[in-house]
Tab-separated table of C-alpha atoms and ligand atoms in Angstrom:
chain	number	residue	atom	x	y	z
A	1	UNK	CA	0.000	0.000	0.000
A	2	UNK	CA	1.378	3.418	-0.907
A	3	UNK	CA	0.741	6.059	1.738
A	4	UNK	CA	1.126	9.831	1.525
A	5	UNK	CA	3.937	11.325	3.563
A	6	UNK	CA	4.186	14.966	4.454
A	7	UNK	CA	7.505	16.286	3.155
A	8	UNK	CA	9.036	18.203	6.035
A	9	UNK	CA	10.671	21.528	5.220
A	10	UNK	CA	14.374	20.938	4.828
A	11	UNK	CA	16.688	22.933	7.082
A	12	UNK	CA	19.681	21.634	5.126
A	13	UNK	CA	18.947	22.606	1.558
A	14	UNK	CA	18.070	25.751	-0.332
A	15	UNK	CA	15.732	25.944	-3.318
A	16	UNK	CA	16.384	28.694	-5.837
A	17	UNK	CA	13.483	29.363	-8.233
A	18	UNK	CA	15.028	31.608	-10.878
A	19	UNK	CA	12.713	33.412	-13.333
A	20	UNK	CA	15.325	34.378	-15.930
A	21	UNK	CA	12.764	36.228	-18.079
A	22	UNK	CA	9.037	36.950	-17.993
A	23	UNK	CA	8.449	36.627	-21.743
A	24	UNK	CA	6.287	33.695	-22.824
A	25	UNK	CA	4.728	32.456	-26.048
A	26	UNK	CA	1.552	31.354	-24.211
A	27	UNK	CA	-1.100	33.287	-22.312
A	28	UNK	CA	-2.371	30.730	-19.814
A	29	UNK	CA	-5.502	31.837	-18.026
A	30	UNK	CA	-4.005	31.234	-14.588
A	31	UNK	CA	-0.538	32.646	-15.312
A	32	UNK	CA	0.956	34.071	-12.122
A	33	UNK	CA	3.533	36.215	-13.903
A	34	UNK	CA	2.649	39.828	-13.228
A	35	UNK	CA	4.761	42.215	-15.356
A	36	UNK	CA	3.991	45.157	-13.061
A	37	UNK	CA	5.501	43.300	-10.140
A	38	UNK	CA	8.100	41.125	-11.888
A	39	UNK	CA	9.409	43.259	-14.771
A	40	UNK	CA	9.318	42.531	-18.471
A	41	UNK	CA	12.890	41.940	-19.400
A	42	UNK	CA	15.252	39.095	-20.106
A	43	UNK	CA	18.292	38.830	-17.885
A	44	UNK	CA	21.625	38.735	-19.719
A	45	UNK	CA	23.745	35.655	-19.067
A	46	UNK	CA	26.284	37.716	-17.123
A	47	UNK	CA	23.575	38.846	-14.672
A	48	UNK	CA	22.215	35.305	-14.294
A	49	UNK	CA	25.725	34.165	-13.426
A	50	UNK	CA	26.353	36.995	-10.967
A	51	UNK	CA	23.030	36.465	-9.220
A	52	UNK	CA	23.632	32.706	-8.983
A	53	UNK	CA	26.974	33.425	-7.356
A	54	UNK	CA	25.106	35.193	-4.542
A	55	UNK	CA	24.091	31.709	-3.380
A	56	UNK	CA	27.562	30.185	-3.545
A	57	UNK	CA	28.351	30.983	0.114
A	58	UNK	CA	25.543	28.796	1.442
A	59	UNK	CA	26.853	25.528	2.821
A	60	UNK	CA	23.466	23.942	2.148
A	61	UNK	CA	22.716	21.686	-0.777
A	62	UNK	CA	21.242	23.985	-3.397
A	63	UNK	CA	18.529	23.033	-5.859
A	64	UNK	CA	18.005	25.318	-8.843
A	65	UNK	CA	14.846	25.583	-10.926
A	66	UNK	CA	14.979	27.678	-14.096
A	67	UNK	CA	11.608	29.315	-14.789
A	68	UNK	CA	10.070	32.128	-16.811
A	69	UNK	CA	7.937	33.117	-18.555
A	70	UNK	CA	9.167	30.304	-20.723
A	71	UNK	CA	12.835	29.756	-19.849
A	72	UNK	CA	13.672	27.979	-23.112
A	73	UNK	CA	12.996	31.281	-24.919
A	74	UNK	CA	16.258	32.439	-23.365
A	75	UNK	CA	18.941	31.697	-25.976
A	76	UNK	CA	21.608	31.318	-23.303
A	77	UNK	CA	19.773	28.875	-21.059
A	78	UNK	CA	22.263	26.060	-21.917
A	79	UNK	CA	25.178	28.270	-20.850
A	80	UNK	CA	23.325	29.190	-17.645
A	81	UNK	CA	22.737	25.475	-16.930
A	82	UNK	CA	26.420	24.665	-17.409
A	83	UNK	CA	27.470	27.594	-15.221
A	84	UNK	CA	25.146	26.427	-12.432
A	85	UNK	CA	26.451	22.871	-12.796
A	86	UNK	CA	30.034	24.103	-12.370
A	87	UNK	CA	28.944	26.115	-9.331
A	88	UNK	CA	27.911	22.839	-7.704
A	89	UNK	CA	24.126	23.121	-7.513
A	90	UNK	CA	22.851	19.790	-6.182
A	91	UNK	CA	20.103	19.603	-8.778
A	92	UNK	CA	19.063	21.623	-11.807
A	93	UNK	CA	15.520	21.559	-13.196
A	94	UNK	CA	14.100	23.340	-16.229
A	95	UNK	CA	10.357	24.062	-16.080
A	96	UNK	CA	8.804	24.420	-19.525
A	97	UNK	CA	5.461	24.730	-21.254
A	98	UNK	CA	6.735	22.108	-23.708
A	99	UNK	CA	7.623	24.308	-26.682
A	100	UNK	CA	11.342	23.670	-26.044
A	101	UNK	CA	12.644	26.678	-27.935
A	102	UNK	CA	16.190	26.938	-29.298
A	103	UNK	CA	16.394	23.125	-29.572
A	104	UNK	CA	17.126	23.068	-25.866
A	105	UNK	CA	17.165	19.263	-25.635
A	106	UNK	CA	19.898	19.156	-28.281
A	107	UNK	CA	22.012	21.658	-26.375
A	108	UNK	CA	21.927	20.183	-22.873
A	109	UNK	CA	22.098	16.550	-21.859
A	110	UNK	CA	20.635	14.457	-19.027
A	111	UNK	CA	23.958	14.673	-17.198
A	112	UNK	CA	23.602	18.448	-16.998
A	113	UNK	CA	19.874	18.794	-16.289
A	114	UNK	CA	18.451	16.630	-13.512
A	115	UNK	CA	14.830	17.083	-14.568
A	116	UNK	CA	12.752	18.676	-17.282
A	117	UNK	CA	9.346	19.555	-15.898
A	118	UNK	CA	6.433	20.075	-18.288
A	119	UNK	CA	3.126	21.841	-17.576
A	120	UNK	CA	-0.117	20.307	-18.793
A	121	UNK	CA	-3.535	21.222	-17.403
A	122	UNK	CA	-5.892	18.653	-18.841
A	123	UNK	CA	-6.009	15.008	-19.879
A	124	UNK	CA	-8.100	16.081	-22.855
A	125	UNK	CA	-6.695	18.333	-25.546
A	126	UNK	CA	-9.734	20.651	-25.419
A	127	UNK	CA	-9.516	21.194	-21.663
A	128	UNK	CA	-5.796	21.905	-21.648
A	129	UNK	CA	-5.992	24.177	-24.678
A	130	UNK	CA	-8.862	26.168	-23.212
A	131	UNK	CA	-6.640	26.979	-20.234
A	132	UNK	CA	-3.191	27.148	-21.861
A	133	UNK	CA	-3.847	28.002	-25.504
A	134	UNK	CA	-4.625	26.287	-28.782
A	135	UNK	CA	-2.080	23.688	-29.822
A	136	UNK	CA	-0.364	23.602	-26.427
A	137	UNK	CA	-1.543	20.059	-25.573
A	138	UNK	CA	-0.080	18.465	-28.690
A	139	UNK	CA	3.141	20.457	-28.424
A	140	UNK	CA	3.624	19.609	-24.758
A	141	UNK	CA	2.938	15.902	-25.269
A	142	UNK	CA	5.402	15.823	-28.188
A	143	UNK	CA	7.966	17.621	-26.009
A	144	UNK	CA	7.554	15.093	-23.203
A	145	UNK	CA	8.021	12.198	-25.635
A	146	UNK	CA	11.142	13.824	-27.018
A	147	UNK	CA	12.592	14.384	-23.533
A	148	UNK	CA	11.817	10.811	-22.419
A	149	UNK	CA	13.332	9.345	-25.597
A	150	UNK	CA	16.532	11.326	-25.022
A	151	UNK	CA	16.844	9.938	-21.508
A	152	UNK	CA	15.889	13.054	-19.524
A	153	UNK	CA	14.263	12.580	-16.142
A	154	UNK	CA	10.845	14.028	-16.941
A	155	UNK	CA	8.071	15.293	-14.704
A	156	UNK	CA	4.665	16.815	-15.268
A	157	UNK	CA	2.954	19.654	-13.403
A	158	UNK	CA	-0.870	19.801	-13.356
A	159	UNK	CA	-2.495	22.870	-11.808
A	160	UNK	CA	-5.863	21.817	-10.426
A	161	UNK	CA	-8.757	24.231	-10.829
A	162	UNK	CA	-12.499	23.912	-11.261
A	163	UNK	CA	-11.891	23.659	-14.994
A	164	UNK	CA	-9.858	20.436	-14.880
A	165	UNK	CA	-10.249	18.597	-11.556
A	166	UNK	CA	-12.715	16.191	-13.109
A	167	UNK	CA	-10.036	15.058	-15.565
A	168	UNK	CA	-7.398	14.242	-13.002
A	169	UNK	CA	-8.310	10.565	-13.027
A	170	UNK	CA	-7.842	10.421	-16.790
A	171	UNK	CA	-4.245	11.520	-16.270
A	172	UNK	CA	-3.386	8.063	-14.896
A	173	UNK	CA	-3.216	6.272	-18.286
A	174	UNK	CA	-1.758	9.340	-19.993
A	175	UNK	CA	1.106	9.574	-17.498
A	176	UNK	CA	1.887	5.881	-17.941
A	177	UNK	CA	1.795	6.239	-21.682
A	178	UNK	CA	4.113	9.247	-21.641
A	179	UNK	CA	6.641	7.605	-19.317
A	180	UNK	CA	7.074	10.526	-16.900
A	181	UNK	CA	8.848	9.758	-13.632
A	182	UNK	CA	7.111	12.225	-11.362
A	183	UNK	CA	3.743	13.999	-11.244
A	184	UNK	CA	3.324	17.296	-9.398
A	185	UNK	CA	-0.236	18.350	-8.637
A	186	UNK	CA	-0.588	22.020	-7.787
A	187	UNK	CA	-3.562	23.992	-6.593
A	188	UNK	CA	-4.526	27.151	-8.406
A	189	UNK	CA	-3.789	30.209	-6.303
A	190	UNK	CA	-5.076	33.734	-6.428
A	191	UNK	CA	-2.011	35.268	-8.018
A	192	UNK	CA	-1.414	37.006	-11.328
A	193	UNK	CA	-4.276	36.508	-13.771
A	194	UNK	CA	-6.184	34.207	-11.387
A	195	UNK	CA	-6.574	37.133	-9.038
A	196	UNK	CA	-8.045	39.402	-11.696
A	197	UNK	CA	-11.680	40.342	-11.944
A	198	UNK	CA	-11.788	38.775	-15.399
A	199	UNK	CA	-10.894	35.355	-13.945
A	200	UNK	CA	-13.380	35.856	-11.148
A	201	UNK	CA	-16.228	36.224	-13.595
A	202	UNK	CA	-15.092	33.612	-16.124
A	203	UNK	CA	-18.071	31.404	-16.968
A	204	UNK	CA	-16.020	28.202	-16.887
A	205	UNK	CA	-14.716	29.043	-13.437
A	206	UNK	CA	-11.007	28.295	-13.673
A	207	UNK	CA	-10.726	29.160	-10.012
A	208	UNK	CA	-10.085	27.243	-6.856
A	209	UNK	CA	-11.926	24.040	-6.084
A	210	UNK	CA	-13.862	23.674	-2.876
A	211	UNK	CA	-12.275	21.929	0.087
A	212	UNK	CA	-14.567	18.896	0.032
A	213	UNK	CA	-13.996	18.390	-3.692
A	214	UNK	CA	-10.221	18.681	-3.267
A	215	UNK	CA	-10.153	16.215	-0.352
A	216	UNK	CA	-12.447	13.737	-2.089
A	217	UNK	CA	-10.491	13.832	-5.345
A	218	UNK	CA	-6.816	14.669	-5.121
A	219	UNK	CA	-5.476	12.237	-2.450
A	220	UNK	CA	-7.461	9.352	-3.978
A	221	UNK	CA	-6.191	9.907	-7.498
A	222	UNK	CA	-2.672	10.655	-6.293
A	223	UNK	CA	-2.667	7.196	-4.737
A	224	UNK	CA	-3.877	5.613	-7.973
A	225	UNK	CA	-1.059	7.319	-9.855
A	226	UNK	CA	1.533	6.197	-7.309
A	227	UNK	CA	0.227	2.641	-7.548
A	228	UNK	CA	0.816	2.809	-11.285
A	229	UNK	CA	4.527	3.412	-10.592
A	230	UNK	CA	4.831	7.208	-10.693
A	231	UNK	CA	5.839	9.284	-7.672
A	232	UNK	CA	3.262	11.995	-6.941
A	233	UNK	CA	3.355	15.183	-4.929
A	234	UNK	CA	0.476	17.480	-4.036
A	235	UNK	CA	-0.008	20.404	-1.672
A	236	UNK	CA	-1.330	19.514	1.751
A	237	UNK	CA	-3.499	22.699	1.823
A	238	UNK	CA	-5.628	21.866	4.896
A	239	UNK	CA	-4.488	21.043	8.427
A	240	UNK	CA	-6.623	19.805	11.309
A	241	UNK	CA	-6.882	22.434	14.050
A	242	UNK	CA	-4.513	20.394	16.251
A	243	UNK	CA	-1.898	19.760	13.534
A	244	UNK	CA	1.387	21.639	13.671
A	245	UNK	CA	1.630	24.655	11.367
A	246	UNK	CA	4.947	25.940	10.050
A	247	UNK	CA	5.633	28.883	7.747
A	248	UNK	CA	8.343	28.059	5.198
A	249	UNK	CA	9.320	31.721	5.255
A	250	UNK	CA	10.569	31.153	8.797
A	251	UNK	CA	11.997	27.656	8.706
A	252	UNK	CA	13.043	26.865	5.120
A	253	UNK	CA	15.383	28.347	2.559
A	254	UNK	CA	13.448	29.176	-0.617
A	255	UNK	CA	14.212	32.032	-2.993
A	256	UNK	CA	11.940	33.153	-5.830
A	257	UNK	CA	13.995	35.477	-8.053
A	258	UNK	CA	12.449	37.757	-10.688
A	259	UNK	CA	14.169	39.650	-13.519
A	260	UNK	CA	13.490	43.040	-11.906
A	261	UNK	CA	15.707	41.956	-9.007
A	262	UNK	CA	12.990	41.199	-6.479
A	263	UNK	CA	13.594	38.074	-4.405
A	264	UNK	CA	10.687	36.647	-2.451
A	265	UNK	CA	10.715	33.899	0.170
A	266	UNK	CA	6.993	33.146	-0.260
A	267	UNK	CA	5.114	32.611	-3.535
A	268	UNK	CA	1.862	34.006	-2.117
A	269	UNK	CA	3.576	37.381	-1.723
A	270	UNK	CA	4.627	37.697	-5.356
A	271	UNK	CA	1.752	39.977	-6.422
A	272	UNK	CA	2.827	42.657	-3.950
A	273	UNK	CA	5.968	44.790	-3.487
A	274	UNK	CA	6.735	43.092	-0.170
A	275	UNK	CA	9.767	41.002	-1.211
A	276	UNK	CA	12.234	40.535	1.623
A	277	UNK	CA	15.375	40.617	-0.539
A	278	UNK	CA	16.443	42.455	-3.668
A	279	UNK	CA	19.390	42.503	-6.048
A	280	UNK	CA	20.814	46.030	-5.921
A	281	UNK	CA	23.812	46.608	-8.186
A	282	UNK	CA	24.098	42.819	-8.357
A	283	UNK	CA	24.335	42.450	-4.571
A	284	UNK	CA	21.629	40.499	-2.748
A	285	UNK	CA	20.484	42.756	0.096
A	286	UNK	CA	17.508	43.049	2.454
A	287	UNK	CA	14.568	45.031	1.118
A	288	UNK	CA	12.920	47.920	2.917
A	289	UNK	CA	10.552	47.110	5.787
A	290	UNK	CA	7.687	46.316	6.128
A	291	UNK	CA	8.002	43.262	3.967
A	292	UNK	CA	6.952	39.617	3.789
A	293	UNK	CA	9.399	38.608	6.521
A	294	UNK	CA	7.342	40.676	8.996
A	295	UNK	CA	4.208	38.748	8.032
A	296	UNK	CA	5.985	35.396	8.541
A	297	UNK	CA	6.433	36.220	12.246
A	298	UNK	CA	2.695	36.598	12.929
A	299	UNK	CA	1.096	33.640	14.682
A	300	UNK	CA	-2.594	33.327	13.880
A	301	UNK	CA	-4.908	30.378	14.583
A	302	UNK	CA	-5.803	30.176	10.875
A	303	UNK	CA	-2.242	29.095	9.931
A	304	UNK	CA	-0.899	30.911	6.859
A	305	UNK	CA	-1.059	34.682	7.307
A	306	UNK	CA	-0.874	35.461	3.592
A	307	UNK	CA	-3.774	33.109	2.910
A	308	UNK	CA	-5.888	34.977	5.438
A	309	UNK	CA	-4.953	38.278	3.813
A	310	UNK	CA	-5.473	37.439	0.144
A	311	UNK	CA	-7.908	34.513	0.037
A	312	UNK	CA	-9.829	34.476	3.349
A	313	UNK	CA	-12.790	32.751	1.664
A	314	UNK	CA	-10.702	29.541	2.056
A	315	UNK	CA	-11.306	29.664	5.796
A	316	UNK	CA	-14.313	28.317	7.629
A	317	UNK	CA	-15.445	28.928	11.211
A	318	UNK	CA	-17.939	27.050	13.383
A	319	UNK	CA	-20.854	28.842	15.024
A	320	UNK	CA	-18.844	29.280	18.220
A	321	UNK	CA	-16.099	31.037	16.246
A	322	UNK	CA	-13.572	28.177	16.359
A	323	UNK	CA	-11.845	27.054	13.195
A	324	UNK	CA	-12.869	23.989	11.245
A	325	UNK	CA	-9.310	23.646	9.910
A	326	UNK	CA	-6.111	25.606	9.355
A	327	UNK	CA	-4.524	26.460	6.033
A	328	UNK	CA	-1.058	24.957	5.610
A	329	UNK	CA	1.882	26.758	4.061
A	330	UNK	CA	1.451	26.619	0.286
A	331	UNK	CA	4.889	25.004	0.086
A	332	UNK	CA	3.958	22.044	2.316
A	333	UNK	CA	3.605	18.898	0.204
A	334	UNK	CA	2.339	15.380	0.550
A	335	UNK	CA	4.324	12.852	-1.438
A	336	UNK	CA	3.456	9.296	-2.414
A	337	UNK	CA	6.444	7.381	-3.700
A	338	UNK	CA	5.906	4.794	-6.370
A	339	UNK	CA	6.406	1.218	-5.158
E	1	SF4	S1	3.501	28.863	-19.836
E	1	SF4	FE1	3.842	29.611	-17.755
E	1	SF4	S2	4.684	31.665	-18.012
E	1	SF4	FE2	3.748	31.095	-19.951
E	1	SF4	S3	1.701	31.930	-19.865
E	1	SF4	FE3	1.590	29.809	-19.168
E	1	SF4	S4	1.781	29.928	-16.930
E	1	SF4	FE4	2.473	31.914	-17.778
E	2	SF4	S1	2.503	30.558	2.088
E	2	SF4	FE1	2.004	31.321	4.136
E	2	SF4	S2	2.997	29.899	5.506
E	2	SF4	FE2	3.961	29.613	3.461
E	2	SF4	S3	5.747	30.967	3.384
E	2	SF4	FE3	3.998	32.136	2.628
E	2	SF4	S4	3.175	33.205	4.431
E	2	SF4	FE4	4.465	31.554	5.176
C-alpha cells in the first residue's frame, strides 16, 4: 500500500526558483507572472551568473529551478545550466510549457539537467488548450516524448482548478503512456491573472476548487497514480486544528527570483511589493521594511497569514467562532512514492 507522507521543510537545503525572463509564447488563463511586479525583461547571461553566485556561500545543498515566462525562450539557457552545474548546484531543473525553444534538448544533456518539468492542465486536448492556448496540448505531449526518448528525467505539473479537476483521473493512463517519472499536482492560487476580476467572472470558473472536492479527489487519485509506478506530490493545503503549522518563510530556505531583481521567500507574496530581498547593483540585500518577513512572524490560529490576507474565503469557522481547519503553508507537500 502506498501512503502519503508529508515532506518536512528541509533545514539543510536551499531551493532557488530563478525566473530568468518573464516573456512567454503562451497566455495561460491562470498565469501568475505579473509584469507590473516582476518586470518585463530578459536577464543577460552575465547577470544570471552573478546572481547565482550570490548563493555560492551557502553551505546547504542547493537546488536550482529555471523558470520564466518560458525559460527555453532564453537563448543562453544552456550556458546558464552549465554555469550552475560548475557552481555545484545539487540539482538543476528546467520548467517548460513544452515548446522547447532553441532546440534546448539538443544543447543540454541528461547529465547536466536533472529534470525537465512540463506543464499540462488537462487530460483532454480541449480542456488543456482552453486553459493554456490552442495547440499547447499536442506540443507539450510531443515535447515530453522527445525528452523521455533522449533519456531526460521528466516530470509533469498539473495545476488543479475547477476547470480540470474532473479530468485528473484520466491523467493516470496518460502519465503511464508518456513515461514521466514524477507527477506534481498544484492547486490554483489567487495570483497574477487568477486574481483578476476577469478570472473571477469567467463562466467556466477556472478558479479554486472547494475543500470537500479537493479532499475527495486529489489524495485518492494521487494514490492511484503512485500505484501505477509514478511518484506523486500534491499540496497539503488543509491542516486539522490540532496539527502543527509551520511557515516556510521562517523555517526553510526558498528564494523566488524575478528579472526586476525582487527576491521573495513566499510565492503568495509575489503579487505585492513586499519582497524581503532584492538585487541592488548585483548584490543580494535586504529590502525595505515592512516586507513579507514581517508577516511570517505573525502567529494566527488560521495558519498561513498570507492566505488569510489574500484569500480568506478559504477559511471556515464554526458557530462558536472556532476554526474547522487551518490552512497549511502553500509550500507544504504530501508525497506518495511509487512502489
Ligand atoms: S507557460 Fe507559464 S509563463 Fe507562460 S503563460 Fe503559461 S503559466 Fe504563464
Ligand atoms: S505561504 Fe504562508 S505559511 Fe507559506 S511561506 Fe507564505 S506566508 Fe508563510
